[in-house]
Coordinates of C-alpha atoms and ligand atoms in Angstrom, one line a residue:
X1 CA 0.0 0.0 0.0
X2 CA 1.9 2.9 -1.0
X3 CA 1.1 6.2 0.8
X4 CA 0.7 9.5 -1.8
X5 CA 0.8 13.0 0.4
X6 CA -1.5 16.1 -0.9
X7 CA -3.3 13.8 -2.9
X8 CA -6.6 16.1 -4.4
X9 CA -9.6 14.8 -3.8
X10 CA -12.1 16.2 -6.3
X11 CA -12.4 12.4 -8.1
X12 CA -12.8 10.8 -5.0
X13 CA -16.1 11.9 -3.5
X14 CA -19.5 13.1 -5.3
X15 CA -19.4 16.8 -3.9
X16 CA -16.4 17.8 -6.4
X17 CA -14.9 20.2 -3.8
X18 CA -11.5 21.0 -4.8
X19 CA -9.8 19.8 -1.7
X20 CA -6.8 17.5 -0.8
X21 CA -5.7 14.8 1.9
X22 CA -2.6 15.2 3.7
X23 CA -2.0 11.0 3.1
X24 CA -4.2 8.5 0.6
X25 CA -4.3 5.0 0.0
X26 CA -5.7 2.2 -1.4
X27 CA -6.6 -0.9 -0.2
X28 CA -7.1 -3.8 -3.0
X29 CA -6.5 -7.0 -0.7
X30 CA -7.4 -8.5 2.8
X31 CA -4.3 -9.8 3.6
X32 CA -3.3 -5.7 3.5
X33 CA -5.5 -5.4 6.6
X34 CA -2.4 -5.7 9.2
X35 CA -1.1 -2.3 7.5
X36 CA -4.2 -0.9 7.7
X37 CA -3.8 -1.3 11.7
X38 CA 0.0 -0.2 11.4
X39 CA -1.3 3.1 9.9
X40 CA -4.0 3.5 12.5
X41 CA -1.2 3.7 15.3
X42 CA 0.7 6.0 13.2
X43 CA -1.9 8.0 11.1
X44 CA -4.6 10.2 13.0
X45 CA -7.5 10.9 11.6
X46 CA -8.0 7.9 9.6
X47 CA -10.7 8.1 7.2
X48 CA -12.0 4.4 5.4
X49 CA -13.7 5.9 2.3
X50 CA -15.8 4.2 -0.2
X51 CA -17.3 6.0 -3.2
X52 CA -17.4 8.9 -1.6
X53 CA -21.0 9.7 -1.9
X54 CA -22.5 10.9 1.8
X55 CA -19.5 13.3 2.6
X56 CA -18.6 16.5 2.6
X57 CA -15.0 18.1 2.9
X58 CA -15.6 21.7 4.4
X59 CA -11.4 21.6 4.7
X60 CA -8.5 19.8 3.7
X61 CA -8.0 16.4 5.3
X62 CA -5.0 16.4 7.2
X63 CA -4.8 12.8 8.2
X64 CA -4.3 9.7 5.5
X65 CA -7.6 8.3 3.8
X66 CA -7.8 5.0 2.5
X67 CA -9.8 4.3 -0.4
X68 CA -11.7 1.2 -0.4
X69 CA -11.1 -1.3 -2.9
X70 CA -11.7 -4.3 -1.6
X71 CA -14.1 -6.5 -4.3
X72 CA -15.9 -10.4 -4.3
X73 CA -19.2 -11.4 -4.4
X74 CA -19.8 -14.9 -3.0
X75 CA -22.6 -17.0 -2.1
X76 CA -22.4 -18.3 1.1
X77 CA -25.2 -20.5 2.0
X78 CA -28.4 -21.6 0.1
X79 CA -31.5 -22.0 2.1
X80 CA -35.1 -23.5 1.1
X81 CA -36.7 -19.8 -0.2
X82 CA -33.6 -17.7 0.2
X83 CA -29.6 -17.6 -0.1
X84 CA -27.1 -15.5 1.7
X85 CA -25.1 -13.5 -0.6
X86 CA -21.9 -11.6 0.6
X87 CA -20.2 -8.9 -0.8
X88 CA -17.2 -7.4 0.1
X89 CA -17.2 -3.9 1.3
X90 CA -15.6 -2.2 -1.8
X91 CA -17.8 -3.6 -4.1
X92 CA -20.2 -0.6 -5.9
X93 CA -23.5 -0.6 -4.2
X94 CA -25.5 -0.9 -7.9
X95 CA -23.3 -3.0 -9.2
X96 CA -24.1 -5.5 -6.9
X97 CA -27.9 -5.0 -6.8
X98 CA -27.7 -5.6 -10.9
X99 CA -25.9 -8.6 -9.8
X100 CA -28.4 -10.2 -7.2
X101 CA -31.3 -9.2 -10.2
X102 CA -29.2 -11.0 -12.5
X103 CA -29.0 -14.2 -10.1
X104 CA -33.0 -14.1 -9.5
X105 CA -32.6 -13.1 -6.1
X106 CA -34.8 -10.3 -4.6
X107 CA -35.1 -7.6 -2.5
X108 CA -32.9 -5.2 -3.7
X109 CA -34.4 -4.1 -6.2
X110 CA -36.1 -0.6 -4.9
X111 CA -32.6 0.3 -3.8
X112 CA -31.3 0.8 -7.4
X113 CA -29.0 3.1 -8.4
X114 CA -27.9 4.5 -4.6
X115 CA -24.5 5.1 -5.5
X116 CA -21.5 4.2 -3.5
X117 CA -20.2 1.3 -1.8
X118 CA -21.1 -2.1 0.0
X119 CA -19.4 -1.6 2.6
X120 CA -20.8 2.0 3.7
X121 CA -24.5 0.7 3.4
X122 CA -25.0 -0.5 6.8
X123 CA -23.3 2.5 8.3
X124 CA -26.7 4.9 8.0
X125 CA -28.9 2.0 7.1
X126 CA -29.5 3.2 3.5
X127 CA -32.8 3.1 2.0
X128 CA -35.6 4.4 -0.8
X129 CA -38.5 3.8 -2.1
X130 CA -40.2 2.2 0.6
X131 CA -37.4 -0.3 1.6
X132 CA -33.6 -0.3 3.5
X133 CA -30.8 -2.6 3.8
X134 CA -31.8 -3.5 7.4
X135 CA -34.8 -5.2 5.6
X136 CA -32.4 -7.9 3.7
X137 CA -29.5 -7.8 5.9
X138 CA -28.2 -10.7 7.8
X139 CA -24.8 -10.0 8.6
X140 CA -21.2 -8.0 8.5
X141 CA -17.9 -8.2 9.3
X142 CA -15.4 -5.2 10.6
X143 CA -12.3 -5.2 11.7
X144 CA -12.2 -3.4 15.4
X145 CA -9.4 -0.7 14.2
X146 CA -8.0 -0.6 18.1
X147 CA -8.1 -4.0 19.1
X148 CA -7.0 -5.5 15.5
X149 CA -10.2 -8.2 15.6
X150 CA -12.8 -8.9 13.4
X151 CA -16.0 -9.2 14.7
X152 CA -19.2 -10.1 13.3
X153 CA -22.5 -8.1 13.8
X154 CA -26.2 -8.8 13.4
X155 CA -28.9 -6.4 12.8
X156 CA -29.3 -5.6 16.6
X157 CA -26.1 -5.3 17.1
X158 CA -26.2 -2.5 14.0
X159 CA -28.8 -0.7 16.0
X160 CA -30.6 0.1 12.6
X161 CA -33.2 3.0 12.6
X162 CA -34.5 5.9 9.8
X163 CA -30.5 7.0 8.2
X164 CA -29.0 5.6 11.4
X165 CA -26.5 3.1 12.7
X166 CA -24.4 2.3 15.3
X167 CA -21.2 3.1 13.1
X168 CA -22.5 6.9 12.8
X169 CA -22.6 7.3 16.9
X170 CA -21.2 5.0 19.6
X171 CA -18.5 2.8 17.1
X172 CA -17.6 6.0 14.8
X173 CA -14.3 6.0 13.2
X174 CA -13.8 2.6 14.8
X175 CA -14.3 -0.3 12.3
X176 CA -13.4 -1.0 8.9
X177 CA -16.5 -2.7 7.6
X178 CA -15.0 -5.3 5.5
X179 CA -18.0 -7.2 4.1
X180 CA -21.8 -7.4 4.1
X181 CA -23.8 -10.7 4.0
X182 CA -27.7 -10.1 2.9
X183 CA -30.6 -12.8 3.0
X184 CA -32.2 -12.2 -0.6
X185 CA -34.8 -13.9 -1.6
X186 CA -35.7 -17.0 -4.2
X187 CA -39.4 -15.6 -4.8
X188 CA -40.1 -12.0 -6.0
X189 CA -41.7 -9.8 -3.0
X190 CA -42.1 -6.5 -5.3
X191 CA -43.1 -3.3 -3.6
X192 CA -44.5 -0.9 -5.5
X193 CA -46.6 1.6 -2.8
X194 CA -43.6 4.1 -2.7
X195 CA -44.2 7.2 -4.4
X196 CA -44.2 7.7 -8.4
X197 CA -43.3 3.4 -8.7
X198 CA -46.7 2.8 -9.9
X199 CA -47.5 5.9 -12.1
X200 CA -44.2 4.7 -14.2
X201 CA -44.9 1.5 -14.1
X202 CA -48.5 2.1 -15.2
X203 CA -47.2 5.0 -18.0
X204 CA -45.4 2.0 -19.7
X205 CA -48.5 -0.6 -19.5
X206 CA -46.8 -3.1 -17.0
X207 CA -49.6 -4.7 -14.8
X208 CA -47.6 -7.4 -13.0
X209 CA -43.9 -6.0 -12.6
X210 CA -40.7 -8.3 -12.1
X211 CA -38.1 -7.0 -10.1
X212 CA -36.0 -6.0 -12.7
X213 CA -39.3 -3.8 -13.8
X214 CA -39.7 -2.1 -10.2
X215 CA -35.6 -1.6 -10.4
X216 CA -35.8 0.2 -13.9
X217 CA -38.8 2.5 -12.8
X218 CA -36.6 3.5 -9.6
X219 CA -33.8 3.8 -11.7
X220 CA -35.9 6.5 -14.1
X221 CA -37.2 7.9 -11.0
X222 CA -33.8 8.8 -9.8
X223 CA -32.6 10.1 -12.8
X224 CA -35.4 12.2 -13.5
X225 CA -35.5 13.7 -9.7
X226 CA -31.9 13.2 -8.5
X227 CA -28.6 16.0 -10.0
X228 CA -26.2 13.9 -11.6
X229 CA -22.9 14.5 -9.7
X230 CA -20.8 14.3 -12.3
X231 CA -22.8 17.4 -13.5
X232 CA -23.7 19.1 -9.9
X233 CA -21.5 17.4 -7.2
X234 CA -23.6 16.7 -4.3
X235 CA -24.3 13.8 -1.7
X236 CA -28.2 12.9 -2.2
X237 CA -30.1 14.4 0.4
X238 CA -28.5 16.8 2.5
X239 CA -30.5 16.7 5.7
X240 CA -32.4 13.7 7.2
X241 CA -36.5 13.8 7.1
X242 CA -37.4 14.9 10.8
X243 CA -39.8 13.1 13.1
X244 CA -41.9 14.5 15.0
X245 CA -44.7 13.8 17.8
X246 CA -48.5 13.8 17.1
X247 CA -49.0 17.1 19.4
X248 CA -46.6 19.2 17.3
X249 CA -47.8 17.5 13.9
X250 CA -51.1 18.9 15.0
X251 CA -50.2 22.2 16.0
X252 CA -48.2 22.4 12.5
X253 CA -51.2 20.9 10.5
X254 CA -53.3 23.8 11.9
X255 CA -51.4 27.0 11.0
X256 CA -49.8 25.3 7.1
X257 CA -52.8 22.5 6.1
X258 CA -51.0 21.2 3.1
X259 CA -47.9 20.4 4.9
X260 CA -46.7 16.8 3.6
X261 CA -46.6 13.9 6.3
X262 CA -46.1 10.5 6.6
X263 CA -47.6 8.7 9.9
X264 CA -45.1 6.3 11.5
X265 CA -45.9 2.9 13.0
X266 CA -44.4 5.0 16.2
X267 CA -47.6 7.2 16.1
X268 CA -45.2 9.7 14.7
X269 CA -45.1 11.9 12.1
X270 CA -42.3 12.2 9.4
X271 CA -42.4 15.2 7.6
X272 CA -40.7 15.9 4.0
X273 CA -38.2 18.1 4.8
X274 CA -37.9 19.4 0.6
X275 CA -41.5 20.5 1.4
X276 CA -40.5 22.2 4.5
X277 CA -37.1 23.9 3.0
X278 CA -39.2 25.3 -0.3
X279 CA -41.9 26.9 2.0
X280 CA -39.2 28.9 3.1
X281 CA -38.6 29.7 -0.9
X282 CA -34.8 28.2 -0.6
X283 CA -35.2 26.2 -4.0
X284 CA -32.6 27.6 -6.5
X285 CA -31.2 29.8 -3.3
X286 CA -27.3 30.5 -4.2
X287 CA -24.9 31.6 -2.1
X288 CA -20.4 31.4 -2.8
X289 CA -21.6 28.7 -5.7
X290 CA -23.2 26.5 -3.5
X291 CA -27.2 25.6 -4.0
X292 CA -30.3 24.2 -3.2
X293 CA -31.3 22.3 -6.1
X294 CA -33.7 24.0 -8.0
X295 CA -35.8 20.2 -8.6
X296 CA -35.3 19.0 -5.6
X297 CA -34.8 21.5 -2.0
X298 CA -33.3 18.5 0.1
X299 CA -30.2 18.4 -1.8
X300 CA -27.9 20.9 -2.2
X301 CA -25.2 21.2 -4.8
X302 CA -22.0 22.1 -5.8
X303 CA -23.3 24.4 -8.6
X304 CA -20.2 26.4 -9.5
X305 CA -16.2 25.9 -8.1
X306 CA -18.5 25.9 -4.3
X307 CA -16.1 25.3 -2.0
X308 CA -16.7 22.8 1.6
X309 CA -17.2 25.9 3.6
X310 CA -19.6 27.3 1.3
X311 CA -21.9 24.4 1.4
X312 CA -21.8 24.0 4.9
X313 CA -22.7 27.5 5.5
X314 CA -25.6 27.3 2.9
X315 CA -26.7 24.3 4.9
X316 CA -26.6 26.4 8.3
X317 CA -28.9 29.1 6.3
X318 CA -31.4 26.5 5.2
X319 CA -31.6 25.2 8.8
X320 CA -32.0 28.6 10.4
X321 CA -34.8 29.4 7.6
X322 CA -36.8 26.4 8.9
X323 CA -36.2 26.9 12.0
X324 CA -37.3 30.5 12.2
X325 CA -40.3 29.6 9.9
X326 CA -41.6 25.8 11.7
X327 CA -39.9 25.7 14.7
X328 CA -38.0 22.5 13.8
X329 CA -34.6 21.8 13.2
X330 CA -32.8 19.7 10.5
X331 CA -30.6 17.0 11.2
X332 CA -27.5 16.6 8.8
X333 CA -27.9 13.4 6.5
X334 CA -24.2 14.0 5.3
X335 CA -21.4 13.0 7.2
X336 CA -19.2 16.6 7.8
X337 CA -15.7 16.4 7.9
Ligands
FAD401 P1 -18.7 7.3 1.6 O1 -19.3 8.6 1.3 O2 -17.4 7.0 1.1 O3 -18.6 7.2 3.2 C1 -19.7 7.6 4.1 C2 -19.3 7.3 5.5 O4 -19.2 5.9 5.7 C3 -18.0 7.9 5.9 O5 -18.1 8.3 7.3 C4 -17.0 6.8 5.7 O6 -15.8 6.9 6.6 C5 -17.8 5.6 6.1 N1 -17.4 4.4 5.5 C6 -17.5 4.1 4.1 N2 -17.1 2.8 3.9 C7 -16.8 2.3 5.1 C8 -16.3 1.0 5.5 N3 -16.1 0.0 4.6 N4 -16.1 0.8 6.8 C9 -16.3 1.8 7.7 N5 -16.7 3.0 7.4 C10 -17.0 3.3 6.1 N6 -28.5 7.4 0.5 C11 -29.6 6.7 0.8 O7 -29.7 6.1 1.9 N7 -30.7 6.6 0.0 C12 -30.7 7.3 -1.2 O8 -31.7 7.2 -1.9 C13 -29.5 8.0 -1.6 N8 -29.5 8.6 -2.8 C14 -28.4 9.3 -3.1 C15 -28.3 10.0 -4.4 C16 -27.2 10.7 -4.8 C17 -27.2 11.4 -6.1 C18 -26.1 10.7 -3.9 C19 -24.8 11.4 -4.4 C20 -26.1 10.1 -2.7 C21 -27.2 9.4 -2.3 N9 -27.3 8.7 -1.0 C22 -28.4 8.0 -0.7 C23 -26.2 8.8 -0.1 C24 -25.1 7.7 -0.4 O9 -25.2 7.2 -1.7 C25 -25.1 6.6 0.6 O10 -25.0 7.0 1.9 C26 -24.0 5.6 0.4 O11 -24.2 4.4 1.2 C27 -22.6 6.1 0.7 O12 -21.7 5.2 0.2 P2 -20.2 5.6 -0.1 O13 -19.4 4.3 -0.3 O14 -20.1 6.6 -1.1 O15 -19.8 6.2 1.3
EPU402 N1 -40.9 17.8 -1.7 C1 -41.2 19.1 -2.0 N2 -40.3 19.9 -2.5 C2 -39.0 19.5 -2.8 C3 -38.7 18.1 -2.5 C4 -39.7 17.3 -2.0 O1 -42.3 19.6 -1.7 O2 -38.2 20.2 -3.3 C5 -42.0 16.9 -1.1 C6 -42.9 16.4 -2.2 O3 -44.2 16.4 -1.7 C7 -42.5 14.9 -2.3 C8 -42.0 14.6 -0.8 O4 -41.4 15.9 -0.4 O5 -43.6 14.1 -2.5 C9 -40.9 13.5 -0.8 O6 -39.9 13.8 -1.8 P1 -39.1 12.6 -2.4 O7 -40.0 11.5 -2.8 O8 -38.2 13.2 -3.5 O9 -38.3 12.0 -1.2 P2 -37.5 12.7 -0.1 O10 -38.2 12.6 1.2 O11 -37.1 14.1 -0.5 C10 -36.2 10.5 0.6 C11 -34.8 10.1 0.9 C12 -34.1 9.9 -0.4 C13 -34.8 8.8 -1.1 C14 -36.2 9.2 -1.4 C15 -37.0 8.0 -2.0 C16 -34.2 11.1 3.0 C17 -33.5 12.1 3.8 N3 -34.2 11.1 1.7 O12 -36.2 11.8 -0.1 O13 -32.8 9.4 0.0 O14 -34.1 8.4 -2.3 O15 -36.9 9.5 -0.2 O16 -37.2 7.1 -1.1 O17 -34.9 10.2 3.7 C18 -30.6 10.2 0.4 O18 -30.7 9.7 1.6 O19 -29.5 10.8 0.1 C19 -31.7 10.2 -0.5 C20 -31.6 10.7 -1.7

């Protein structure tokens, strides 16, 4: 593994900010995983990155970054109506869904086109269109980056929730997640109650979709609604969709009636946070060539040479500006660093 210094790092995340590391890496093999601890002793911050795709640099990294490059996709155990599948953490998240559809094994399927890595999907439980990873996952493997073991966690031990993980609070920064086993499924399960699914589906005169059908409408669906980051860098949705309790909900339904909810088996109330960020007429909003995306207010963009600072304070103005208007504040989706 050789070590580059002031290594830029516009290629190697989805934001494009023009930024560097102070040290980068790569990691291609397993058996590279005792250097991996070696540089944890001597390198700090250490930074495991995958495709770079729910991060944002608001300065130059000054520690050493290792890109994650670790590929394989095995089957591990077939069962009666399912098999577990594992992938190795540096496999590309898509990739690999086009490879369980091409297998005729299901549940992956609304979870097209998410970009990044294997390895980084557990970490906030990623998820659209109705389903999330913790839905098909059955296991993963880190290495513990103090003690030098690997250990093995199911999906309590994940403490799975909405864009959450135990990796983003208690366990941050400490595990390299090496690979992730999923339980897919030998009979298609198709879900189709999310959003625009079955208005494309319908537009093209499918009546009983396949998998692969529900993955392609997704697939338009993203494209259509989504910036393309190699045309607007940006991470997806910037800030997470906020829950809140029935009494509020209530209070807020009163005083702005079309506000757009979602009830929660909780008894809570999940509110779109786009809705609530173009009430505040943000959509398009610019400021030092950063912006909220003009299609779509929950994700901002790198619209012009933006630099991390930029963004972050654009992010701070859209969080004040629905504060000040609903009382609520936004919770950063993307990890800042
Ligand atoms: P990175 O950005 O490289 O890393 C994210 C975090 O995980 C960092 O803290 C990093 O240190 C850590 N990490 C990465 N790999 C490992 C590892 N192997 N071990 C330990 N830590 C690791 N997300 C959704 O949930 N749903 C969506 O619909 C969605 N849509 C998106 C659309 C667009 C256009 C974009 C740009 C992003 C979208 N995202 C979405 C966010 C993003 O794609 C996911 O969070 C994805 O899982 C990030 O993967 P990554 O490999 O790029 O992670
Ligand atoms: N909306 C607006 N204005 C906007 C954007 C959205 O009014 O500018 C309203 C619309 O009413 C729309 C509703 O918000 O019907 C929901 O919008 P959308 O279906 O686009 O989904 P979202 O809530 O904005 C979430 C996820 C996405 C995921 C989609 C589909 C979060 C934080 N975001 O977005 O995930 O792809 O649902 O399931 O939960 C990501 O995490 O990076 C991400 C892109």
């Amino acid at each position: 593994m050789r070590i580059d210094t002031h290594v830029n790092l516009k290629p190697y995340h989805t934001f494009g900010i023009d930024t560097h590391a102070s040290q980068f890496t790569r990691i291609q093999h397993r058996a590279e995983l005792n250097l991996v601890l070696q540089f944890y002793t001597q390198y700090q911050p250490l930074l495991i990155l995958g495709g770079g795709s729910n991060v944002l640099f608001t300065k130059p990294f000054e520690g050493l970054i290792i890109k994650n490059e670790l590929k394989g996709i095995r089957i591990k155990k077939r069962l009666k109506n399912e098999t577990l599948v594992e992938a190795a953490s540096g496999e590309s998240w898509h990739g690999f869904v086009c490879w369980a559809l091409k297998h005729h094994l299901y549940g992956l399927e609304n979870l097209a086109l998410i970009p990044g890595s294997v390895g980084a999907s557990p970490m906030q439980n990623i998820g659209a269109y109705g389903r999330e990873i913790k839905d098909v996952f059955e296991t993963l493997e880190a290495l513990n980056l103090k003690t030098g073991v690997i250990e093995h966690f199911n999906a309590a031990d994940c403490k799975f929730g909405y864009r959450e993980s135990i990796f983003k609070h208690e366990c941050q920064g400490q595990y390299f997640i090496l690979s992730v086993t999923f339980r897919l499924h030998h009979q298609p399960r198709v879900n189709t109650s999310y959003g625009a699914i079955n208005a494309v589906l319908q537009s093209k005169g499918i009546l009983n979709p396949s998998p692969q059908d529900v993955a392609n409408a997704v697939i338009q669906i993203r494209s259509d609604k989504l910036p393309d980051p190699a045309k607007y860098g940006n991470a997806g949705s910037f800030f997470k969709n906020p829950e809140i309790d029935a009494s509020l909900f209530l209070k807020l339904q009163q005083q702005f009636p079309d506000i757009v909810h979602y009830l929660q088996a909780s008894g809570h109330y999940k509110l779109a946070a786009g809705w609530l960020i173009e009430q505040c007429g943000l959509k398009g909003y610019m400021h030092d060539g950063a912006a909220v995306h003009a299609a779509q207010a929950l994700v901002l963009i790198n619209a012009s040479a933006a630099t991390g600072k930029a963004v972050l304070e654009l992010s701070k103005h859209v969080q004040q500006c629905v504060f000040e208007r609903f009382g609520i504040t936004l919770q950063t989706e993307v990890n800042l660093l």
